[in-house]
Short mmCIF file of C-alpha atoms and ligand atoms in Angstrom, two decimals:
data_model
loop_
_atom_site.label_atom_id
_atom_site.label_comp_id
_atom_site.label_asym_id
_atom_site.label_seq_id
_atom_site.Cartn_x
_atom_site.Cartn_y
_atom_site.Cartn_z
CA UNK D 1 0.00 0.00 0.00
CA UNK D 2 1.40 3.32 -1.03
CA UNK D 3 0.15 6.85 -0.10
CA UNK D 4 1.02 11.12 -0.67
CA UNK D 5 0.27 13.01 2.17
CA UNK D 6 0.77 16.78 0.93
CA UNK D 7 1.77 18.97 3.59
CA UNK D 8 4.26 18.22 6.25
CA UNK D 9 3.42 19.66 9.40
CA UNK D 10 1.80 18.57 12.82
CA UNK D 11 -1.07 17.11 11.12
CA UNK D 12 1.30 15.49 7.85
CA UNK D 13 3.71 14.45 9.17
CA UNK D 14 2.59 12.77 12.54
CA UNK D 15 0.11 10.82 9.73
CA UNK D 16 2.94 10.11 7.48
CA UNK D 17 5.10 8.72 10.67
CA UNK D 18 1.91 6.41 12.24
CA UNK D 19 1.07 5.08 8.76
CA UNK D 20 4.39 4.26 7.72
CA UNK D 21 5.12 2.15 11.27
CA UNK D 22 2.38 0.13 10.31
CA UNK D 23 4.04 -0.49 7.04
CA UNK D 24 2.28 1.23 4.69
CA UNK D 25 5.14 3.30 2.18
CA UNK D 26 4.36 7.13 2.65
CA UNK D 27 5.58 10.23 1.02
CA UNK D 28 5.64 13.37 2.75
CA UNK D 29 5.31 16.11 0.11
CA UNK D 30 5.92 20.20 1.36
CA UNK D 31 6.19 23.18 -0.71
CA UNK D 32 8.67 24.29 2.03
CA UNK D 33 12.17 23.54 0.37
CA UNK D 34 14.05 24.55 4.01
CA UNK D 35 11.80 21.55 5.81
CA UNK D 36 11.74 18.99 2.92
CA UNK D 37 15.60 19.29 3.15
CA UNK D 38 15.63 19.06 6.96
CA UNK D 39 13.87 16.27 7.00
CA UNK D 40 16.20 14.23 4.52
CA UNK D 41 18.70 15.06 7.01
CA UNK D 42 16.88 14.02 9.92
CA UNK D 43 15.80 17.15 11.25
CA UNK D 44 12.62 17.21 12.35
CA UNK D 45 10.84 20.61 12.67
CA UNK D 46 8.81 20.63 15.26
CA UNK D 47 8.74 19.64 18.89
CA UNK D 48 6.72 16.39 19.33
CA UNK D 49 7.24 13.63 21.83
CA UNK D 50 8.27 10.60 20.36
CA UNK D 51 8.33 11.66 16.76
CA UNK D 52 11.44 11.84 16.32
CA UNK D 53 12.23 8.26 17.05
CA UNK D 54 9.28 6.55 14.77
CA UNK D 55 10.42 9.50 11.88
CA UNK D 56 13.64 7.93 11.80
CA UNK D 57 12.65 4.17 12.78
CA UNK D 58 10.65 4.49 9.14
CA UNK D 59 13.55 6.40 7.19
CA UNK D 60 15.76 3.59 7.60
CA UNK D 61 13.30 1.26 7.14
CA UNK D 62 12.67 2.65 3.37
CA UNK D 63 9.01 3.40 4.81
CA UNK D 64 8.78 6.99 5.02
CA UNK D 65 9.97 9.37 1.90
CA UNK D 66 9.88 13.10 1.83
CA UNK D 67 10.35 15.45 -1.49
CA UNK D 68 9.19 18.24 -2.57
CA UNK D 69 7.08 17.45 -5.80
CA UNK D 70 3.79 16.12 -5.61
CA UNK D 71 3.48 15.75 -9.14
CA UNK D 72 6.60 12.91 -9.25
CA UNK D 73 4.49 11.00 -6.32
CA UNK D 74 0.98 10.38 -7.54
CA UNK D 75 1.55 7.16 -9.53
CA UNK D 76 0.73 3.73 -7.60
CA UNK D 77 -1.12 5.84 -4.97
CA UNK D 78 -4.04 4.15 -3.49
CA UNK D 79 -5.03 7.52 -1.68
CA UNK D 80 -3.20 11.15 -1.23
CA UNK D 81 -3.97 12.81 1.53
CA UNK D 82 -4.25 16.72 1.96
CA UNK D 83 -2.83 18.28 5.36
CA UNK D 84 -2.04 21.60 4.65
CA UNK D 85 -3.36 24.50 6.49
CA UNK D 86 -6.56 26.39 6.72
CA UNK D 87 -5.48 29.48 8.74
CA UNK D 88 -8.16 32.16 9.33
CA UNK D 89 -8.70 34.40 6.56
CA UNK D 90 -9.61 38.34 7.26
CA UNK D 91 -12.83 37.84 7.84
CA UNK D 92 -12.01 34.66 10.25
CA UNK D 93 -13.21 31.99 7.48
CA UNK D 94 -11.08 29.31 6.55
CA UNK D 95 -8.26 30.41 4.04
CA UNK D 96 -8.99 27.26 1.78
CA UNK D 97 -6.15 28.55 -0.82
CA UNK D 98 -4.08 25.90 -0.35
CA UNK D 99 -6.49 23.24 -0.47
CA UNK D 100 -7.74 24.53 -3.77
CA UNK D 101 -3.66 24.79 -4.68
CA UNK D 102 -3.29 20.78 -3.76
CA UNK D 103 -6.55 19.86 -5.32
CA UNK D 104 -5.13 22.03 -8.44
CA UNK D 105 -1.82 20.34 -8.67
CA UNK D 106 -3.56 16.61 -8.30
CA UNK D 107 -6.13 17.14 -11.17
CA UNK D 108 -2.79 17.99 -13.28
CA UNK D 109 -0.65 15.31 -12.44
CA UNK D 110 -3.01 12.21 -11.53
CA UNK D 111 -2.80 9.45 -13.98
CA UNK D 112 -4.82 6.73 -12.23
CA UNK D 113 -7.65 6.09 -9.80
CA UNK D 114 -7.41 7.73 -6.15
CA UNK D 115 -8.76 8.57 -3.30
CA UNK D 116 -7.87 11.93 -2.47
CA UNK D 117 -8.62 12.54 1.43
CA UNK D 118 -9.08 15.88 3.47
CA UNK D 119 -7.60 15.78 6.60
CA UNK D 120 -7.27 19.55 7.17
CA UNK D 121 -9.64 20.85 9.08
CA UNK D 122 -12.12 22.51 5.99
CA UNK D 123 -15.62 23.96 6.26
CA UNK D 124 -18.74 22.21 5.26
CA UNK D 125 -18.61 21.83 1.40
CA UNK D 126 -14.73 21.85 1.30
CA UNK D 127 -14.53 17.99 -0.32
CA UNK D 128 -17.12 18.75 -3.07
CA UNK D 129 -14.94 21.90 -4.25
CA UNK D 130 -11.82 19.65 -3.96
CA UNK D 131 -13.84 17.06 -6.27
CA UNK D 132 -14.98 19.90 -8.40
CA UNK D 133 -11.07 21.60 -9.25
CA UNK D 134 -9.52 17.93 -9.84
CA UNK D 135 -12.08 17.65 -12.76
CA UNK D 136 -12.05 21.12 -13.99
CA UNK D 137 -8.15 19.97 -14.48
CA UNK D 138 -9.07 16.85 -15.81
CA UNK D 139 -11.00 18.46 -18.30
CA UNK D 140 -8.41 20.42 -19.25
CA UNK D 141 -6.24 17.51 -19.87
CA UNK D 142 -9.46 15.62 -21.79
CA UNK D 143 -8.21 12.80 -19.09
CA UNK D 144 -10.87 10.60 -18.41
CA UNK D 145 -9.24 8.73 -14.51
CA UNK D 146 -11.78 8.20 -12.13
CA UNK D 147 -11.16 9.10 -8.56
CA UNK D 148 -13.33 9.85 -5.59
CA UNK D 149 -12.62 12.23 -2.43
CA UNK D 150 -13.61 11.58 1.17
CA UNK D 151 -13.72 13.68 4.40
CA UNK D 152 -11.14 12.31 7.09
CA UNK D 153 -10.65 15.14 10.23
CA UNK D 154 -7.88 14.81 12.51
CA UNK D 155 -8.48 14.51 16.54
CA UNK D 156 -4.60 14.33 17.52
CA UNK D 157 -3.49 16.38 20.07
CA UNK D 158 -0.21 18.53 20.14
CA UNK D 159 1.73 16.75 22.52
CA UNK D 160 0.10 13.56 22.64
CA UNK D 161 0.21 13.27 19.22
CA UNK D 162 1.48 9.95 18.41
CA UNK D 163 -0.60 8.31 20.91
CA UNK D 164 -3.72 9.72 20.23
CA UNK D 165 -2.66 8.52 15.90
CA UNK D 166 -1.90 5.18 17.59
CA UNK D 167 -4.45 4.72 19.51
CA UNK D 168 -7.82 7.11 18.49
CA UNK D 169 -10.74 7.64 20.04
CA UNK D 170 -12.45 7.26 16.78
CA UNK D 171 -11.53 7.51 13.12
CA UNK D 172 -14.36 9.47 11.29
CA UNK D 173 -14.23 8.51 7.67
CA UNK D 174 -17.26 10.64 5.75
CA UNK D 175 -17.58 9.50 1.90
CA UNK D 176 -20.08 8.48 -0.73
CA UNK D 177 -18.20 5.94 -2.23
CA UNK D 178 -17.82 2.59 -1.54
CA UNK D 179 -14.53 2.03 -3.08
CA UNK D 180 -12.88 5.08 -1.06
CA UNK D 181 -14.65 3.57 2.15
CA UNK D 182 -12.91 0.47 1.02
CA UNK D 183 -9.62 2.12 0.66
CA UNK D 184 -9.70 3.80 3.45
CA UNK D 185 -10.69 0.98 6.00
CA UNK D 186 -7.81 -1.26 4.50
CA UNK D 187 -5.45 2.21 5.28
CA UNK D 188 -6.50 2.23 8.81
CA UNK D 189 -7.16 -1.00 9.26
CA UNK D 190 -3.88 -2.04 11.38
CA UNK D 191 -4.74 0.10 14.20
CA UNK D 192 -8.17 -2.35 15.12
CA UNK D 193 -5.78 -3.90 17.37
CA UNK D 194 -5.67 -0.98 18.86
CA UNK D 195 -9.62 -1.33 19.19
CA UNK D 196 -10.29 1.93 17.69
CA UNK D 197 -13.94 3.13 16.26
CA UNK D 198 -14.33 3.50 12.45
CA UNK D 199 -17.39 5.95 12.15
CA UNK D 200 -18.64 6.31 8.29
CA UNK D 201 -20.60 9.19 7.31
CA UNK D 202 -21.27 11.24 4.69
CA UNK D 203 -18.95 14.06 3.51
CA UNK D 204 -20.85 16.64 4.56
CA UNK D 205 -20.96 15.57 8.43
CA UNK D 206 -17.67 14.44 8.38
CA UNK D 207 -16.59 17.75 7.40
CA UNK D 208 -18.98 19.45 10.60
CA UNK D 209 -17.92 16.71 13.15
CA UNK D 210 -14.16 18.19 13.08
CA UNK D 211 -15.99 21.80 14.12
CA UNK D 212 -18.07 20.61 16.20
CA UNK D 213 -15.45 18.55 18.60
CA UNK D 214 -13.10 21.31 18.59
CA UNK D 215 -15.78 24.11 19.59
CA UNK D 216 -17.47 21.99 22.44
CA UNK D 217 -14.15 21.68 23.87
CA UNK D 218 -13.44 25.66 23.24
CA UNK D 219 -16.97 26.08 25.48
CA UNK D 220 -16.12 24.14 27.81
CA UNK D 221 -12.90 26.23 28.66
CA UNK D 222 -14.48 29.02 28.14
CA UNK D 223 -17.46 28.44 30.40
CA UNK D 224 -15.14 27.18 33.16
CA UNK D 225 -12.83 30.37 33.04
CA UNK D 226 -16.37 32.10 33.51
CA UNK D 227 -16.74 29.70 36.59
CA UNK D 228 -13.87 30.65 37.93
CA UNK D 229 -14.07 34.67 37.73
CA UNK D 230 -17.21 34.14 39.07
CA UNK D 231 -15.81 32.32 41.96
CA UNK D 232 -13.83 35.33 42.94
CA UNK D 233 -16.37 37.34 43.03
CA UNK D 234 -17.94 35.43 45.48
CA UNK D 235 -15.04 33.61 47.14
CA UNK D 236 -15.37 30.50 45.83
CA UNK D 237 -12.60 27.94 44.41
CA UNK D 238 -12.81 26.94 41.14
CA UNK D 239 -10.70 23.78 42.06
CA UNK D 240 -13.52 22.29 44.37
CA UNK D 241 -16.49 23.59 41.70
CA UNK D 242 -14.24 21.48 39.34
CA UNK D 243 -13.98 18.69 41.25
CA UNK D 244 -17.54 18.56 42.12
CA UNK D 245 -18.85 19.24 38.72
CA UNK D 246 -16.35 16.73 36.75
CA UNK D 247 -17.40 13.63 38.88
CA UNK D 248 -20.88 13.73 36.86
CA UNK D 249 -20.66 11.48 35.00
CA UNK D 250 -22.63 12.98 32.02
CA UNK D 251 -19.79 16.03 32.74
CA UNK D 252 -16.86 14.31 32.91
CA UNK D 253 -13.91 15.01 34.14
CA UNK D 254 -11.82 16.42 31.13
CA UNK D 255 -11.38 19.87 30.23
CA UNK D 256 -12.69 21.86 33.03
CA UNK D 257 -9.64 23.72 33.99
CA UNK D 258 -9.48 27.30 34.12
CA UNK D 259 -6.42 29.15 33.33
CA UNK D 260 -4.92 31.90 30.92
CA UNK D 261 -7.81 31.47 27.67
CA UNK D 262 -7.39 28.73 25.27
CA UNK D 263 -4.55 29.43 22.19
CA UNK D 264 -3.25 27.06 19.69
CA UNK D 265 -3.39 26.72 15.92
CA UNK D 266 -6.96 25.08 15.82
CA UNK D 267 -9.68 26.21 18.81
CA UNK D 268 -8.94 29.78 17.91
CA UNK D 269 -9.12 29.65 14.11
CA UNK D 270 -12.09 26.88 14.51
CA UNK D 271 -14.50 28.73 16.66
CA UNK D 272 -14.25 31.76 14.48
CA UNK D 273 -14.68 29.53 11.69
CA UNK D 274 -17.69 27.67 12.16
CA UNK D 275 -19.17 30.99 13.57
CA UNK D 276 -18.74 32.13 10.08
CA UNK D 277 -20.09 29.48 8.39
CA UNK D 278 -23.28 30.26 10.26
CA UNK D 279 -22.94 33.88 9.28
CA UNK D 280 -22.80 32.81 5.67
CA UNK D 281 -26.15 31.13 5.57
CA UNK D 282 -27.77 33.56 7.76
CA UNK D 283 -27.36 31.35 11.08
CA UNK D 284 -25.90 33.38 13.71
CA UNK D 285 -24.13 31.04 16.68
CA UNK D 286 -24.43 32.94 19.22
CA UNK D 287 -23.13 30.40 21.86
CA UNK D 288 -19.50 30.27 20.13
CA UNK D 289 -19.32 34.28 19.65
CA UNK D 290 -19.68 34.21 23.55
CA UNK D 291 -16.78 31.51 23.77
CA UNK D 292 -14.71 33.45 21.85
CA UNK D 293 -15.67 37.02 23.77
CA UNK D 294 -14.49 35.10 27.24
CA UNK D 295 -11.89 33.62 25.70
CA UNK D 296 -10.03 36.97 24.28
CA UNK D 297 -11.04 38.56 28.29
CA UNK D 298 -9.60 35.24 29.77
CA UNK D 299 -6.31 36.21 28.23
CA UNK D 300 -5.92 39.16 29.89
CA UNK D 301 -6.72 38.09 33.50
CA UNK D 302 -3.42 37.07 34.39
CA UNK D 303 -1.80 40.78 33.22
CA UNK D 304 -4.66 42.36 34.79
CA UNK D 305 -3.84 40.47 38.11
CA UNK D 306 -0.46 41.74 37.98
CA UNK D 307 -1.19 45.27 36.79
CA UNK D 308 -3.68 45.32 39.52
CA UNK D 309 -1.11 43.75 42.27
CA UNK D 310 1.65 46.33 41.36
CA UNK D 311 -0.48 49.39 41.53
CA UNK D 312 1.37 52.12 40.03
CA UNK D 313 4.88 50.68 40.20
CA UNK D 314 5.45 49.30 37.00
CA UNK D 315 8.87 49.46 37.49
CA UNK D 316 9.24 46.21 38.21
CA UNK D 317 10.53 42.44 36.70
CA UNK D 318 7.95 39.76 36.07
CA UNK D 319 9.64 36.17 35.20
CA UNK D 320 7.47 34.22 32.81
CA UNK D 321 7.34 30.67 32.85
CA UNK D 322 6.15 28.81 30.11
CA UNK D 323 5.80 30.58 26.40
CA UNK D 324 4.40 27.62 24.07
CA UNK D 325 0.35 27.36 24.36
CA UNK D 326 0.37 24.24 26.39
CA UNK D 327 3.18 21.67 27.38
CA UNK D 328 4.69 19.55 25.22
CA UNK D 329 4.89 21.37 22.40
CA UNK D 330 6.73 24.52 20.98
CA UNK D 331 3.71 25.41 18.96
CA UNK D 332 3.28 29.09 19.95
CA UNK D 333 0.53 29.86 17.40
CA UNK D 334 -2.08 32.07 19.36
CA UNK D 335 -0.57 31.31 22.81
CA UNK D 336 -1.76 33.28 25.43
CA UNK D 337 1.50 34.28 26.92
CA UNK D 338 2.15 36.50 23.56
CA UNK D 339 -0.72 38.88 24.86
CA UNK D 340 0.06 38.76 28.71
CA UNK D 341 3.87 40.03 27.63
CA UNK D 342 2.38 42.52 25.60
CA UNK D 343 0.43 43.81 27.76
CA UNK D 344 2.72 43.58 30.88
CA UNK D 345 5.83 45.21 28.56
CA UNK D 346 3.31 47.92 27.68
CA UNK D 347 2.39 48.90 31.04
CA UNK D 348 6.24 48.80 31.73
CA UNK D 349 6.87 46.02 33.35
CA UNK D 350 10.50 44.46 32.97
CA UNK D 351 9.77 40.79 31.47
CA UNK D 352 11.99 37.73 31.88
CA UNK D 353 10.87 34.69 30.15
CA UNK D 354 11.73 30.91 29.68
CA UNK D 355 10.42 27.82 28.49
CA UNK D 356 11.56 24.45 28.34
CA UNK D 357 11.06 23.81 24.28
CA UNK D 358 9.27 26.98 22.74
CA UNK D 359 12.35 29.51 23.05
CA UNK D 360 12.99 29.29 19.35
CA UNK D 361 9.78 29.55 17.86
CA UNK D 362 8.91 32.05 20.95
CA UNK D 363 11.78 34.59 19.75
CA UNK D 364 10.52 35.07 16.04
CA UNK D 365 7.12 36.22 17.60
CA UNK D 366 8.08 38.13 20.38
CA UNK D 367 11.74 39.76 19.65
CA UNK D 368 13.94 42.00 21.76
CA UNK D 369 10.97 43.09 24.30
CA UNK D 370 12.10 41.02 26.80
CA UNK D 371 15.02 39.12 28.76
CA UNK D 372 15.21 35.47 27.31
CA UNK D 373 16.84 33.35 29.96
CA UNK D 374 18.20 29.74 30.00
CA UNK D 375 16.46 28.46 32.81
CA UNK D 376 13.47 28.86 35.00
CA UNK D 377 16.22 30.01 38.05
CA UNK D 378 17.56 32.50 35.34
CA UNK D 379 14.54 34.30 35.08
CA UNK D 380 13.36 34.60 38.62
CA UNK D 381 16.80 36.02 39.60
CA UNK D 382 15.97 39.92 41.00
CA UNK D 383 12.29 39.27 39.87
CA UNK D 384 9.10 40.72 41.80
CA UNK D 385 6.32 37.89 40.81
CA UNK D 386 6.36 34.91 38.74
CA UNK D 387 3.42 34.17 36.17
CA UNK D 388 2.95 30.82 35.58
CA UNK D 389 1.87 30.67 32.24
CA UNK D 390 2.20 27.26 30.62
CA UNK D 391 2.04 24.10 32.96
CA UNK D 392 5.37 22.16 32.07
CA UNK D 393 6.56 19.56 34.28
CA UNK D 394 9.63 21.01 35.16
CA UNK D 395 7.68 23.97 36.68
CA UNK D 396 5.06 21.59 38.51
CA UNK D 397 7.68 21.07 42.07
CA UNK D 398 9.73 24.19 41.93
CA UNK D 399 12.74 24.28 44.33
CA UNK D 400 10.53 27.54 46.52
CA UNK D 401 13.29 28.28 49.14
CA UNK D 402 15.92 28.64 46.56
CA UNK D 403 13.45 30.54 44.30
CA UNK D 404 12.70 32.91 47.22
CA UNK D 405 16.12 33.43 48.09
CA UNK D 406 17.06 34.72 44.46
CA UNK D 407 14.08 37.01 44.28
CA UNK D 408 13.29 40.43 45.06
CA UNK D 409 9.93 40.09 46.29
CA UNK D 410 7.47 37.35 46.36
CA UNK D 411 4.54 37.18 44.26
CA UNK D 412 3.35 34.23 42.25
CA UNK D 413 0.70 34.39 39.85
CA UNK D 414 -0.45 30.64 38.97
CA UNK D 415 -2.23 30.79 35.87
CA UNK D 416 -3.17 27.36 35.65
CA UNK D 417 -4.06 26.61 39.32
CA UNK D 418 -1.20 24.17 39.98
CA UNK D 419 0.30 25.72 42.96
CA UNK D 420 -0.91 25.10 46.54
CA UNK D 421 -1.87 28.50 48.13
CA UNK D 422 -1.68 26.89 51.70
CA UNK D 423 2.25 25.69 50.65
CA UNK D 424 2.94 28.71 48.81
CA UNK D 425 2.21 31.17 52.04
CA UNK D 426 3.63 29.51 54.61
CA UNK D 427 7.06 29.71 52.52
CA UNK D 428 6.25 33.55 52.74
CA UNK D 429 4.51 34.01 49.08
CA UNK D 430 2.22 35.81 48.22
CA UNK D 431 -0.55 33.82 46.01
CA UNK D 432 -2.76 34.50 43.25
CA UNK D 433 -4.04 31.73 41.00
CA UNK D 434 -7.49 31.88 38.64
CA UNK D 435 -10.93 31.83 40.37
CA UNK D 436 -9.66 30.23 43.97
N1 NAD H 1 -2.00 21.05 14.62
C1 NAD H 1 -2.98 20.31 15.13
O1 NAD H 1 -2.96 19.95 16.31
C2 NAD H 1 -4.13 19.86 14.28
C3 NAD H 1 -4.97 18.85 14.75
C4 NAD H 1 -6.03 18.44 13.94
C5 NAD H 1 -6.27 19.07 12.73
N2 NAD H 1 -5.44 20.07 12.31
C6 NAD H 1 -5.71 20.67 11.00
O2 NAD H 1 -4.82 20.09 10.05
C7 NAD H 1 -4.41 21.07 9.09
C8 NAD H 1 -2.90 21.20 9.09
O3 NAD H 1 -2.51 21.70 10.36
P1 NAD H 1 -1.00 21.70 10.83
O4 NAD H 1 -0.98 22.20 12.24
O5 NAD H 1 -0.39 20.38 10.51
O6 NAD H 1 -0.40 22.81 9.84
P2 NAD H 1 1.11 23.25 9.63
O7 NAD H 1 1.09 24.70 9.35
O8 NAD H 1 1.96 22.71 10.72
O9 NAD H 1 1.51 22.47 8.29
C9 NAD H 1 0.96 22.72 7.03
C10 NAD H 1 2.03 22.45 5.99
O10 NAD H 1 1.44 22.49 4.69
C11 NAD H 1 2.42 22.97 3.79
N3 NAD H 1 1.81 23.37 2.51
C12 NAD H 1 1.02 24.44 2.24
N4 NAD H 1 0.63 24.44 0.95
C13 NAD H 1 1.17 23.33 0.39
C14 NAD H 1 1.13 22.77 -0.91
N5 NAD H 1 0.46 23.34 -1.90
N6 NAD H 1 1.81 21.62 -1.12
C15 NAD H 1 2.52 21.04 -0.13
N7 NAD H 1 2.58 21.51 1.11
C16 NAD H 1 1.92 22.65 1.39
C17 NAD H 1 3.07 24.09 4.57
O11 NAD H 1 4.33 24.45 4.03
C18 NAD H 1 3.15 23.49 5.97
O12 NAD H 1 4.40 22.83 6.18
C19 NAD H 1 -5.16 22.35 9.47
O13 NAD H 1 -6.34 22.41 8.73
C20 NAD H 1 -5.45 22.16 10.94
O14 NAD H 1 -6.59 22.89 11.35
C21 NAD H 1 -4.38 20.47 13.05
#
C-alpha cells in the first residue's frame, strides 16, 4: 500500500510517521524547500514527543519518503492525503487557498484512480470543491481517470500526538463511495488492534464533526474560566467547583480547567470559523461568539492580576514561565502568553521569560521586548512575581526556598491553578491563581 500526504506539518507528518510504522510506504510532500531538506537530514521541525524516534525508525526502514514534488508522487497511490493549512482568513473563514492549490496540482498530475482525502480541518462543502477543481483539471487535460474524495478530520493532540494517531478515540471517515470507504478501511485498518472506532458518514458531516469537537471543547474552557471569575467574586474555588462538577458522570472530568484562555493553531481559528459558516447562511451562533468574547477577556486576567497587584509601580521584573500554548509542544501559534507580555511590557513592566522547548519559535514572535533566559532560576533572579503561564513539568515542584532566596519580592501568579496557596504562604509568598 502506497500513499502522498501533501503537507508536512503537525497534522502530515505525525500521519505520514503512524502510517508508515504500520508499514504502509508514505511520502511526505511540502512546498517548504528549508523543511523537505531538513527532514532528509533528519531534522525534524517541530517539537513532538516521540516523533522523532518513529520519523527515523521508518527512514531507515525505506518506509517513510519526503520530497518536494507532488506531481513525481501520484503514480501507484491508493489515496493522497491533503494536510495543509486552513489558517483564518480576514474575515475569520477558513483560508482554503491551499487546499484549492493541492486539489489544483492533483487534477494535473493524476494518472490513475485515487482517493484523495481531506484531513485539514475545511468547512462544510470543502470535499465537493476539492472534487470539483480535480475535474475542472481533468477536463483540461481531456483525461478521463476516475477518482473519488472523502472527508477524514484529525483529533490528535499537540503533545500527545502519536498516541492519540496510535491509539484514536475514533476515526471518522465521511464518503459516498464505496470504493474510497474500502480504501480507506484497509489504510486504517492495522490500528483495530488498537480497538479503535471506524465511524462512516457522509462528507458533509464528516466535514462538521471536526468543528463541532473542537468548539465543544473551546466552550467548555471558556465556560469554566467564567466559573472561575465568578468564583472570585464570590469567594469561591474553582478547584472544588471542578472537582464537584467533573465527577458527573454525564460532565466528565476532562477539560474543566481554568487558566490563561485557550490558544493554539486550531480552537482559535475553529470557533471563528464555524461561527462564520453560520454567518454565511444567515445562522448566527451565538453560543460560540460568547466563547470566543471570554476567551479573548480570559487572556488578559493574568496581566490584569499583575497590573492590579503592582499598583502604580510598573517598574518592576515579572519572570514568565512557560511561552508555548500548552506543554509539550513549541507550537506558539495564538498562545496566550504573547498577549500577557504585551500587555505587561506595555504597562512597563520588565519581562523575563523561559520555556523548556518553545524559546525558538517564541523569539521570532516576540523579539527584543524582553530578557530570554536559560532556565526557570535564570529568570526569577531579581524578579518581583512569577506568572505561571504554561504548565510544564519542570515547573510543577519548583525548588521555593531557593526561588525565594534569588528574588526580590514574592509574588506568584499561577495561571493554571497548579500551585498550593496553603504551601505557597507559609514559605512567605504571596498567592494568586485563577478563580480560587
Ligand atoms: N495542529 C494540530 O494539532 C491539528 C490537529 C487536527 C487538525 N489540524 C488541522 O490540520 C491542518 C494542518 O494543520 P498543521 O498544524 O499540521 O499545519 P502546519 O502549518 O503545521 O503544516 C501545514 C504544511 O502544509 C504545507 N503546505 C502548504 N501548501 C502546500 C502545498 N500546496 N503543497 C505542499 N505543502 C503545502 C506548509 O508548508 C506546511 O508545512 C489544518 O487544517 C489544521 O486545522 C491540526
Amino acid at each position: 500500500m502506497k500513499i502522498t500526504i501533501v503537507g508536512t506539518g503537525y497534522v502530515g507528518l505525525v500521519t505520514g510517521a503512524c502510517l508508515a510504522d504500520v508499514g504502509v510506504q508514505v511520502t511526505c510532500i511540502d512546498i517548504d524547500k528549508n523543511k523537505i531538506e531538513g527532514l532528509l537530514n533528519g531534522i525534524i521541525p517541530i517539537y513532538e514527543p516521540g516523533l522523532e524516534t518513529i520519523v527515523k525508525r521508518n527512514v531507515e526502514a525505506g518506509r517513510l519518503h519526503f520530497s518536494t514534488k507532488l506531481s513525481e508522487n501520484l503514480d501507484d497511490v491508493k489515496a493522497v492525503f491533503i494536510a495543509v493549512g486552513t489558517p483564518p482568513g480576514e474575515d475569520g473563514s477558513a483560508d482554503l487557498q491551499y487546499v484549492k492549490n493541492v486539489a489544483r496540482e492533483v487534477g494535473q498530475s493524476m494518472n490513475g484512480y485515487l482517493v484523495v482525502v481531506t484531513k485539514s480541518t475545511v468547512p462544510v462543502g470543502t470535499s465537493i470543491m476539492v472534487r470539483d477543481t480535480i475535474q475542472e483539471e481533468l477536463d483540461k487535460r481531456n483525461a478521463e481517470i476516475e477518482f473519488d474524495v472523502a472527508s477524514n478530520p484529525e483529533f490528535l493532540k499537540e503533545g500527545a500526538a502519536i498516541e492519540d494517531f496510535m491509539k484514536p478515540d475514533r476515526v471518522v471517515i465521511g464518503t459516498d463511495s464505496q470504493r474510497a470507504r474500502e480504501v480507506l478501511e484497509s489504510i486504517y485498518k492495522p490500528f483495530q488492534l488498537n480497538g479503535y472506532r471506524i465511524i462512516h458518514m457522509d462528507i458533509i458531516s464528516a466535514e462538521l464533526t471536526k468543528y463541532a469537537a473542537n468548539s465543544m471543547l473551546a466552550t467548555r474552557i471558556s465556560f469554566m474560566n467564567e466559573i472561575a471569575n465568578l468564583c472570585e467574586l464570590v469567594g469561591a474555588d474553582i478547584n472544588y467547583v471542578r472537582a464537584g462538577l467533573g465527577s458527573d458522570p454525564r460532565i466528565g472530568k476532562k477539560f474543566l480547567y481554568s487558566g490563561v484562555g485557550y490558544g493554539g493553531s486550531c480552537f482559535p481559528k475553529d470557533v471563528k470559523a464555524l461561527v462564520r459558516t453560520g454567518k454565511s447562511l444567515g445562522y448566527e451562533l451565538k453560543i460560540l461568539e460568547a466563547v470566543e468574547q471570554v476567551n479573548n477577556l480570559q487572556k488578559e486576567v493574568l496581566a490584569y492580576k499583575i497590573k492590579d497587584y503592582f499598583k502604580d509601580d510598573k517598574k518592576k521584573t515579572i519572570a514568565i514561565w512557560g511561552l508555548s500554548f500548552k506543554p509539550n509542544t513549541d507550537d506558539m501559534r495564538e498562545a496566550p502568553s504573547i498577549e500577557i507580555i504585551n500587555q505587561l511590557v506595555e504597562a512597563g513592566f520588565t519581562v523575563k521569560v523561559f520555556d523548556p522547548v518553545a524559546m525558538e519559535e517564541a523569539k521570532h514572535i516576540i523579539g527584543d521586548k524582553v530578557i530570554w533566559c536559560e532556565t526557570s532560576f535564570e529568570t526569577v533572579k531579581d524578579a518581583d512575581a512569577i506568572a505561571l503561564v504554561t504548565e510544564w513539568n519542570e515547573f510543577k515542584f519548583p525548588e521555593w526556598d531557593r526561588i525565594k532566596g534569588l528574588m526580590k519580592t514574592h509574588v506568584v501568579f499561577d495561571g493554571r491553578n497548579i500551585y498550593e496557596r496553603e504551601r505557597l504562604e507559609e514559605k512567605g509568598f504571596t498567592y494568586f491563581g485563577i478563580g480560587r
